[in-house]
mmCIF file of C-alpha atoms and ligand atoms in Angstrom:
data_model
loop_
_atom_site.group_PDB
_atom_site.id
_atom_site.type_symbol
_atom_site.label_atom_id
_atom_site.label_comp_id
_atom_site.label_asym_id
_atom_site.label_seq_id
_atom_site.Cartn_x
_atom_site.Cartn_y
_atom_site.Cartn_z
ATOM 1 C CA MET A 2 39.202 -232.510 188.324
ATOM 2 C CA LYS A 3 37.096 -229.852 189.999
ATOM 3 C CA ARG A 4 38.102 -228.794 193.496
ATOM 4 C CA LYS A 5 35.242 -229.239 195.954
ATOM 5 C CA ILE A 6 34.816 -226.304 198.293
ATOM 6 C CA ILE A 7 32.571 -225.105 201.094
ATOM 7 C CA ILE A 8 32.403 -221.330 201.525
ATOM 8 C CA ASP A 9 32.030 -220.378 205.189
ATOM 9 C CA CYS A 10 31.234 -216.666 205.406
ATOM 10 C CA ASP A 11 29.533 -213.635 206.996
ATOM 11 C CA PRO A 12 28.297 -211.551 204.025
ATOM 12 C CA GLY A 13 29.524 -208.777 204.078
ATOM 13 C CA HIS A 14 30.432 -206.855 200.894
ATOM 14 C CA ASP A 15 33.762 -208.541 200.182
ATOM 15 C CA ASP A 16 32.275 -211.958 201.014
ATOM 16 C CA VAL A 17 29.779 -211.368 198.186
ATOM 17 C CA LEU A 18 32.562 -210.459 195.740
ATOM 18 C CA ALA A 19 34.371 -213.649 196.750
ATOM 19 C CA ILE A 20 31.292 -215.850 196.291
ATOM 20 C CA LEU A 21 30.586 -214.333 192.865
ATOM 21 C CA THR A 22 34.197 -214.854 191.809
ATOM 22 C CA ALA A 23 34.059 -218.494 192.944
ATOM 23 C CA HIS A 24 30.783 -218.917 191.035
ATOM 24 C CA HIS A 25 32.398 -217.548 187.885
ATOM 25 C CA TYR A 26 35.059 -220.241 188.207
ATOM 26 C CA CYS A 27 32.528 -223.073 188.491
ATOM 27 C CA GLN A 28 34.487 -225.136 185.931
ATOM 28 C CA GLN A 29 37.336 -225.325 188.430
ATOM 29 C CA LEU A 30 35.522 -224.964 191.754
ATOM 30 C CA GLU A 31 32.497 -226.993 192.794
ATOM 31 C CA ILE A 32 30.738 -225.073 195.568
ATOM 32 C CA LEU A 33 29.121 -227.804 197.684
ATOM 33 C CA GLY A 34 27.359 -225.261 199.861
ATOM 34 C CA ILE A 35 27.592 -221.968 201.700
ATOM 35 C CA THR A 36 27.685 -221.854 205.497
ATOM 36 C CA THR A 37 27.147 -218.716 207.541
ATOM 37 C CA VAL A 38 28.591 -217.493 210.814
ATOM 38 C CA ALA A 39 28.100 -214.436 213.035
ATOM 39 C CA GLY A 40 30.705 -211.788 212.225
ATOM 40 C CA ASN A 41 30.154 -208.657 210.181
ATOM 41 C CA GLN A 42 26.559 -208.770 211.406
ATOM 42 C CA THR A 43 24.305 -211.156 213.322
ATOM 43 C CA LEU A 44 23.943 -214.685 212.027
ATOM 44 C CA GLN A 45 20.376 -213.994 210.908
ATOM 45 C CA LYS A 46 21.343 -210.859 208.985
ATOM 46 C CA VAL A 47 24.338 -212.349 207.179
ATOM 47 C CA THR A 48 22.256 -215.414 206.301
ATOM 48 C CA ASP A 49 19.417 -213.258 204.953
ATOM 49 C CA ASN A 50 22.006 -211.383 202.919
ATOM 50 C CA ILE A 51 23.352 -214.424 201.126
ATOM 51 C CA LEU A 52 19.828 -215.707 200.432
ATOM 52 C CA LYS A 53 18.907 -212.358 198.871
ATOM 53 C CA VAL A 54 22.126 -212.199 196.846
ATOM 54 C CA GLU A 55 21.546 -215.744 195.567
ATOM 55 C CA ASP A 56 18.007 -214.833 194.570
ATOM 56 C CA TYR A 57 19.042 -211.624 192.807
ATOM 57 C CA CYS A 58 22.010 -213.221 191.029
ATOM 58 C CA GLN A 59 20.177 -216.470 190.219
ATOM 59 C CA LEU A 60 22.596 -218.640 192.166
ATOM 60 C CA ASP A 61 21.425 -221.880 193.691
ATOM 61 C CA TYR A 62 23.854 -223.004 196.359
ATOM 62 C CA PRO A 63 22.363 -224.538 199.512
ATOM 63 C CA VAL A 64 22.871 -222.316 202.554
ATOM 64 C CA TYR A 65 23.438 -223.712 206.067
ATOM 65 C CA MET A 66 23.434 -221.604 209.210
ATOM 66 C CA GLY A 67 26.216 -222.049 211.725
ATOM 67 C CA TYR A 68 26.964 -220.446 215.077
ATOM 68 C CA ASP A 69 25.379 -217.192 216.173
ATOM 69 C CA SER A 70 28.212 -216.165 218.493
ATOM 70 C CA PRO A 71 31.904 -216.816 219.114
ATOM 71 C CA ILE A 72 32.874 -219.811 221.269
ATOM 72 C CA VAL A 73 33.712 -217.783 224.398
ATOM 73 C CA LEU A 74 33.283 -214.064 223.721
ATOM 74 C CA LYS A 75 30.335 -211.928 222.640
ATOM 75 C CA SER A 76 29.571 -211.029 219.022
ATOM 76 C CA GLU A 77 30.680 -207.586 217.861
ATOM 77 C CA PRO A 78 28.968 -206.715 214.553
ATOM 78 C CA GLN A 79 30.662 -204.101 212.346
ATOM 79 C CA PRO A 80 28.024 -201.627 211.081
ATOM 80 C CA LEU A 81 30.708 -199.061 210.246
ATOM 81 C CA ALA A 82 32.225 -201.270 207.561
ATOM 82 C CA HIS A 83 29.159 -203.207 206.353
ATOM 83 C CA GLY A 84 26.130 -201.243 207.592
ATOM 84 C CA GLU A 85 23.186 -202.159 209.816
ATOM 85 C CA SER A 86 22.091 -204.908 207.423
ATOM 86 C CA GLY A 87 25.627 -206.225 207.022
ATOM 87 C CA LEU A 88 25.225 -205.516 203.308
ATOM 88 C CA ASP A 89 24.151 -201.877 203.044
ATOM 89 C CA GLY A 90 24.128 -199.979 199.753
ATOM 90 C CA PHE A 91 21.560 -201.939 197.757
ATOM 91 C CA VAL A 92 17.924 -202.632 198.545
ATOM 92 C CA PHE A 93 17.067 -206.231 197.740
ATOM 93 C CA GLU A 94 13.559 -207.567 197.233
ATOM 94 C CA LYS A 95 12.233 -209.881 199.907
ATOM 95 C CA THR A 96 13.100 -213.463 199.104
ATOM 96 C CA ASN A 97 11.255 -216.705 199.697
ATOM 97 C CA ARG A 98 14.489 -218.632 199.716
ATOM 98 C CA LYS A 99 15.171 -220.620 202.847
ATOM 99 C CA THR A 100 18.204 -222.130 204.468
ATOM 100 C CA GLU A 101 18.629 -225.876 204.710
ATOM 101 C CA SER A 102 17.581 -227.345 208.053
ATOM 102 C CA MET A 103 20.972 -228.962 208.758
ATOM 103 C CA HIS A 104 23.458 -227.077 210.944
ATOM 104 C CA ALA A 105 26.646 -225.881 209.228
ATOM 105 C CA ILE A 106 28.906 -228.323 211.065
ATOM 106 C CA ASP A 107 26.643 -231.243 210.204
ATOM 107 C CA PHE A 108 26.941 -230.141 206.596
ATOM 108 C CA PHE A 109 30.748 -230.133 206.932
ATOM 109 C CA LYS A 110 30.456 -233.635 208.385
ATOM 110 C CA LYS A 111 28.295 -234.873 205.514
ATOM 111 C CA CYS A 112 30.638 -233.396 202.889
ATOM 112 C CA LEU A 113 33.712 -234.941 204.487
ATOM 113 C CA ILE A 114 32.091 -238.355 204.737
ATOM 114 C CA GLU A 115 30.912 -238.258 201.134
ATOM 115 C CA ASN A 116 34.034 -236.763 199.535
ATOM 116 C CA ASP A 117 37.738 -237.561 199.660
ATOM 117 C CA LYS A 118 38.954 -234.013 199.476
ATOM 118 C CA VAL A 119 37.166 -230.865 200.531
ATOM 119 C CA THR A 120 38.652 -227.380 200.799
ATOM 120 C CA ILE A 121 37.068 -224.961 203.244
ATOM 121 C CA VAL A 122 37.201 -221.346 202.143
ATOM 122 C CA ALA A 123 36.736 -219.390 205.372
ATOM 123 C CA LEU A 124 35.826 -215.722 204.957
ATOM 124 C CA GLY A 125 34.570 -214.847 208.428
ATOM 125 C CA PRO A 126 35.317 -215.664 212.053
ATOM 126 C CA LEU A 127 36.427 -219.287 212.418
ATOM 127 C CA THR A 128 33.697 -220.424 214.860
ATOM 128 C CA ASN A 129 32.058 -222.990 212.555
ATOM 129 C CA VAL A 130 35.341 -224.417 211.320
ATOM 130 C CA ALA A 131 36.819 -224.738 214.819
ATOM 131 C CA MET A 132 33.688 -226.307 216.266
ATOM 132 C CA PHE A 133 33.746 -228.862 213.463
ATOM 133 C CA VAL A 134 37.433 -229.638 214.037
ATOM 134 C CA LYS A 135 36.852 -230.023 217.776
ATOM 135 C CA THR A 136 33.704 -232.132 217.410
ATOM 136 C CA TYR A 137 34.844 -234.408 214.580
ATOM 137 C CA PRO A 138 38.659 -234.598 214.738
ATOM 138 C CA GLN A 139 38.824 -237.758 212.607
ATOM 139 C CA LEU A 140 36.861 -236.120 209.815
ATOM 140 C CA ALA A 141 38.802 -232.885 210.194
ATOM 141 C CA ASN A 142 41.896 -234.862 209.177
ATOM 142 C CA LYS A 143 40.219 -235.306 205.810
ATOM 143 C CA ILE A 144 39.983 -231.553 205.159
ATOM 144 C CA ASP A 145 42.286 -230.884 202.226
ATOM 145 C CA GLN A 146 43.029 -227.348 203.401
ATOM 146 C CA VAL A 147 41.404 -224.325 204.975
ATOM 147 C CA VAL A 148 42.114 -221.251 202.866
ATOM 148 C CA LEU A 149 41.127 -218.309 204.998
ATOM 149 C CA MET A 150 41.033 -214.550 205.105
ATOM 150 C CA GLY A 151 42.147 -213.482 208.527
ATOM 151 C CA GLY A 152 44.960 -212.271 210.689
ATOM 152 C CA SER A 153 47.926 -210.048 210.047
ATOM 153 C CA ILE A 154 51.690 -210.391 209.943
ATOM 154 C CA ASP A 155 52.474 -207.283 211.965
ATOM 155 C CA SER A 156 49.595 -204.828 211.800
ATOM 156 C CA GLY A 157 45.840 -204.775 212.395
ATOM 157 C CA ASN A 158 42.513 -203.324 211.313
ATOM 158 C CA ILE A 159 40.348 -203.660 214.425
ATOM 159 C CA LEU A 160 43.166 -203.327 216.973
ATOM 160 C CA PRO A 161 46.698 -202.127 216.244
ATOM 161 C CA CYS A 162 47.823 -205.723 215.810
ATOM 162 C CA SER A 163 44.598 -207.691 215.273
ATOM 163 C CA GLU A 164 42.465 -208.353 212.241
ATOM 164 C CA PHE A 165 38.664 -208.541 212.629
ATOM 165 C CA ASN A 166 37.894 -212.199 211.729
ATOM 166 C CA ILE A 167 40.458 -213.575 214.172
ATOM 167 C CA TYR A 168 39.717 -210.902 216.805
ATOM 168 C CA HIS A 169 36.022 -211.795 216.702
ATOM 169 C CA ASP A 170 36.594 -215.401 217.738
ATOM 170 C CA PRO A 171 40.201 -215.826 218.840
ATOM 171 C CA HIS A 172 39.453 -219.102 220.629
ATOM 172 C CA ALA A 173 38.133 -220.603 217.409
ATOM 173 C CA ALA A 174 41.258 -219.463 215.582
ATOM 174 C CA TYR A 175 43.411 -220.937 218.360
ATOM 175 C CA ILE A 176 41.710 -224.323 217.962
ATOM 176 C CA LEU A 177 42.121 -224.338 214.197
ATOM 177 C CA PHE A 178 45.703 -223.048 214.060
ATOM 178 C CA ASN A 179 46.783 -225.713 216.569
ATOM 179 C CA SER A 180 44.825 -228.570 214.992
ATOM 180 C CA GLY A 181 47.319 -229.622 212.347
ATOM 181 C CA VAL A 182 44.783 -229.009 209.549
ATOM 182 C CA LYS A 183 46.591 -227.430 206.581
ATOM 183 C CA ILE A 184 45.963 -223.679 206.592
ATOM 184 C CA VAL A 185 46.615 -221.083 203.922
ATOM 185 C CA MET A 186 46.093 -217.625 205.361
ATOM 186 C CA ALA A 187 45.431 -214.302 203.633
ATOM 187 C CA PRO A 188 46.474 -211.692 206.214
ATOM 188 C CA ILE A 189 45.574 -208.051 205.822
ATOM 189 C CA GLU A 190 49.017 -207.145 204.457
ATOM 190 C CA ALA A 191 48.450 -209.396 201.434
ATOM 191 C CA CYS A 192 44.932 -207.961 201.073
ATOM 192 C CA TYR A 193 46.268 -204.395 201.082
ATOM 193 C CA SER A 194 48.854 -205.338 198.471
ATOM 194 C CA GLY A 195 45.889 -206.366 196.278
ATOM 195 C CA LYS A 196 43.957 -203.142 196.840
ATOM 196 C CA ILE A 197 41.445 -201.891 194.303
ATOM 197 C CA TYR A 198 41.547 -198.213 193.395
ATOM 198 C CA LEU A 199 38.241 -196.415 193.934
ATOM 199 C CA LYS A 200 38.366 -195.250 190.320
ATOM 200 C CA GLU A 201 38.437 -198.911 189.245
ATOM 201 C CA LEU A 202 35.127 -199.439 191.068
ATOM 202 C CA MET A 203 33.551 -196.981 188.585
ATOM 203 C CA GLU A 204 33.461 -200.004 186.272
ATOM 204 C CA PHE A 205 30.257 -201.044 188.030
ATOM 205 C CA ASN A 206 28.551 -197.785 187.083
ATOM 206 C CA LYS A 207 27.612 -199.305 183.724
ATOM 207 C CA PRO A 208 24.500 -201.165 182.482
ATOM 208 C CA GLY A 209 23.658 -204.612 183.785
ATOM 209 C CA LYS A 210 21.730 -206.230 186.619
ATOM 210 C CA LEU A 211 24.784 -207.473 188.490
ATOM 211 C CA TYR A 212 26.623 -204.161 188.099
ATOM 212 C CA LYS A 213 23.573 -202.345 189.487
ATOM 213 C CA MET A 214 23.858 -204.360 192.691
ATOM 214 C CA LEU A 215 27.647 -204.117 192.830
ATOM 215 C CA ASP A 216 27.621 -200.376 192.193
ATOM 216 C CA GLY A 217 25.334 -199.794 195.173
ATOM 217 C CA LEU A 218 27.191 -202.206 197.433
ATOM 218 C CA MET A 219 30.654 -200.931 196.589
ATOM 219 C CA LYS A 220 29.623 -197.274 196.935
ATOM 220 C CA PHE A 221 28.687 -198.053 200.529
ATOM 221 C CA TYR A 222 31.751 -200.225 201.143
ATOM 222 C CA SER A 223 34.189 -197.655 199.765
ATOM 223 C CA LYS A 224 32.740 -194.871 201.935
ATOM 224 C CA TYR A 225 35.044 -196.117 204.707
ATOM 225 C CA ALA A 226 37.977 -195.315 202.407
ATOM 226 C CA THR A 227 36.676 -192.002 201.023
ATOM 227 C CA ASP A 228 35.927 -190.748 204.555
ATOM 228 C CA ARG A 229 39.615 -191.253 205.276
ATOM 229 C CA ASN A 230 40.826 -189.755 201.981
ATOM 230 C CA TRP A 231 42.161 -193.084 200.769
ATOM 231 C CA ASP A 232 42.223 -193.672 197.025
ATOM 232 C CA SER A 233 41.800 -197.450 197.325
ATOM 233 C CA THR A 234 40.274 -200.188 199.442
ATOM 234 C CA ALA A 235 40.980 -203.863 200.106
ATOM 235 C CA ILE A 236 38.597 -206.600 198.956
ATOM 236 C CA PHE A 237 39.882 -208.980 201.626
ATOM 237 C CA ASP A 238 37.743 -212.085 201.126
ATOM 238 C CA VAL A 239 38.423 -212.370 197.415
ATOM 239 C CA LEU A 240 42.046 -213.394 198.023
ATOM 240 C CA PRO A 241 41.375 -216.976 199.211
ATOM 241 C CA VAL A 242 39.192 -217.664 196.161
ATOM 242 C CA GLU A 243 41.701 -216.193 193.705
ATOM 243 C CA TYR A 244 44.487 -218.156 195.423
ATOM 244 C CA LEU A 245 42.700 -221.399 194.529
ATOM 245 C CA ILE A 246 42.419 -220.369 190.885
ATOM 246 C CA HIS A 247 45.633 -218.380 190.376
ATOM 247 C CA PRO A 248 48.218 -219.387 192.996
ATOM 248 C CA GLU A 249 50.848 -217.909 190.670
ATOM 249 C CA PHE A 250 49.594 -214.393 191.532
ATOM 250 C CA PHE A 251 50.683 -214.866 195.158
ATOM 251 C CA ASP A 252 53.942 -214.779 197.119
ATOM 252 C CA THR A 253 53.709 -217.044 200.161
ATOM 253 C CA LYS A 254 55.913 -217.952 203.083
ATOM 254 C CA GLU A 255 55.704 -220.886 205.496
ATOM 255 C CA MET A 256 55.480 -219.528 209.036
ATOM 256 C CA TYR A 257 54.712 -220.715 212.515
ATOM 257 C CA VAL A 258 51.540 -218.830 213.470
ATOM 258 C CA ASN A 259 49.745 -218.900 216.788
ATOM 259 C CA ILE A 260 46.866 -216.910 218.228
ATOM 260 C CA GLU A 261 46.848 -214.544 221.193
ATOM 261 C CA ILE A 262 43.838 -215.384 223.361
ATOM 262 C CA GLU A 263 44.857 -213.716 226.599
ATOM 263 C CA GLY A 264 46.355 -210.351 225.672
ATOM 264 C CA LYS A 265 44.754 -207.196 226.992
ATOM 265 C CA TYR A 266 45.692 -205.142 223.915
ATOM 266 C CA THR A 267 46.369 -207.988 221.530
ATOM 267 C CA ARG A 268 43.170 -210.063 221.457
ATOM 268 C CA GLY A 269 43.201 -212.249 218.368
ATOM 269 C CA MET A 270 46.653 -211.217 217.236
ATOM 270 C CA THR A 271 48.119 -213.761 214.820
ATOM 271 C CA VAL A 272 51.651 -214.112 216.135
ATOM 272 C CA CYS A 273 53.708 -214.941 213.040
ATOM 273 C CA ASP A 274 57.309 -216.097 213.297
ATOM 274 C CA LYS A 275 58.887 -214.363 210.317
ATOM 275 C CA THR A 276 62.285 -215.981 210.872
ATOM 276 C CA GLY A 277 60.978 -219.253 209.449
ATOM 277 C CA ARG A 278 61.932 -221.144 212.652
ATOM 278 C CA LYS A 279 59.944 -224.310 213.313
ATOM 279 C CA ILE A 280 58.540 -223.893 216.806
ATOM 280 C CA ASN A 281 56.708 -227.186 216.302
ATOM 281 C CA SER A 282 55.675 -229.267 213.335
ATOM 282 C CA ILE A 283 52.678 -227.073 212.496
ATOM 283 C CA THR A 284 53.238 -224.274 210.018
ATOM 284 C CA THR A 285 50.864 -222.052 208.087
ATOM 285 C CA THR A 286 51.213 -220.974 204.472
ATOM 286 C CA VAL A 287 50.978 -217.196 204.714
ATOM 287 C CA MET A 288 50.248 -215.068 201.661
ATOM 288 C CA VAL A 289 52.633 -212.136 201.916
ATOM 289 C CA ALA A 290 51.708 -210.292 198.711
ATOM 290 C CA VAL A 291 49.655 -210.577 195.549
ATOM 291 C CA ASN A 292 50.332 -209.233 192.073
ATOM 292 C CA ARG A 293 47.794 -206.413 192.322
ATOM 293 C CA ASP A 294 47.302 -205.716 188.628
ATOM 294 C CA GLU A 295 46.776 -209.356 187.655
ATOM 295 C CA PHE A 296 44.541 -210.013 190.682
ATOM 296 C CA ILE A 297 42.263 -207.023 190.143
ATOM 297 C CA LYS A 298 42.139 -207.568 186.368
ATOM 298 C CA ASP A 299 41.022 -211.146 186.935
ATOM 299 C CA VAL A 300 38.344 -210.278 189.518
ATOM 300 C CA LEU A 301 36.911 -207.485 187.364
ATOM 301 C CA ALA A 302 36.855 -209.798 184.320
ATOM 302 C CA ALA A 303 35.010 -212.463 186.341
ATOM 303 C CA LEU A 304 32.391 -209.958 187.497
ATOM 304 C CA SER A 305 32.046 -208.482 184.015
ATOM 305 C CA SER A 306 31.384 -211.903 182.575
ATOM 306 C CA LEU A 307 28.736 -212.627 185.241
ATOM 307 C CA ASN A 308 27.168 -209.229 184.528
ATOM 308 C CA GLU A 309 26.827 -210.130 180.854
ATOM 309 C CA GLN A 310 25.291 -213.515 181.664
ATOM 310 C CA LEU A 311 22.731 -212.007 184.041
ATOM 311 C CA GLY A 312 21.699 -209.402 181.461
HETATM 312 C C1 BDR B 430 37.457 -209.202 207.204
HETATM 313 O O1 BDR B 430 36.461 -208.686 208.105
HETATM 314 C C2 BDR B 430 35.257 -208.413 207.420
HETATM 315 O O2 BDR B 430 34.883 -207.105 207.624
HETATM 316 C C3 BDR B 430 35.493 -208.709 205.962
HETATM 317 O O3 BDR B 430 34.366 -209.342 205.388
HETATM 318 C C4 BDR B 430 36.714 -209.601 205.954
HETATM 319 O O4 BDR B 430 36.345 -210.962 206.046
HETATM 320 C C5 BDR B 430 38.545 -208.174 207.013
HETATM 321 O O5 BDR B 430 39.187 -207.897 208.227
HETATM 322 CA CA1 CA B 431 34.033 -211.721 205.658
#
């Protein structure tokens, strides 16, 4: 049976790779819809981005807009990583595609009423997911699992010990991580273990409509790495999607995880108890590493196959 998923995201270069990978696996994953949230860029920009990508790649998933700012704090877009548009590196045509009129959390509600099991794949700040959990706790109990990219075990990318998605809306993460909803988390350490070498991105410098877009997008995205003399980069958001298809690629550990919402230097830190102690009954399945070669081979094969289909 196909797994029904909602992709909640802030596209974002790696969000796009994740959505394309999920689309490739449409025999196993049924994407009910795509919901957007403020994160890498403003809500309007990330929503425009997914509409343009869908148009260009001939995808037809309904898109629902969610929240345009975190629950308590202010939005902090990330032009350094994703550009002013949130998806710099490729110039898309204007699109006539529109979002659905329903709000993202009403779409979650509808999906959870109509379906027994729904997995939420969360690739941005957790504002939409947390607001849904808070507003409709009975329906939230029906969420099969939230598989998310966010947090870190003991490092950080926006602060020394905080990862961007959780940092952006720590209160949302706090609500979700304390809700009892099953969470599988891809922290940055697992994402770095699945790094892609910049030379592997040369694959996209070949003929094909999809590769043309990916080549432009990934040239911009990898500039962050080349500017720092790194030979590789992480494609963070792809991990949750690959986990659903190939759990055997991943090493995981059950941990108690909570969220720092008051720290002066630790905003949005995911405090992970690595000893395996049960502080309370709620634990999170934390990806600790991925088999890099298998993971990257699989993602590149998925994108290659989509490139061939698109011509
Ligand atoms: C996360 O933040 C965003 O920049 C990426 O899209 C990813 O979801 C990595 O910290
Ligand atoms: Ca993202």
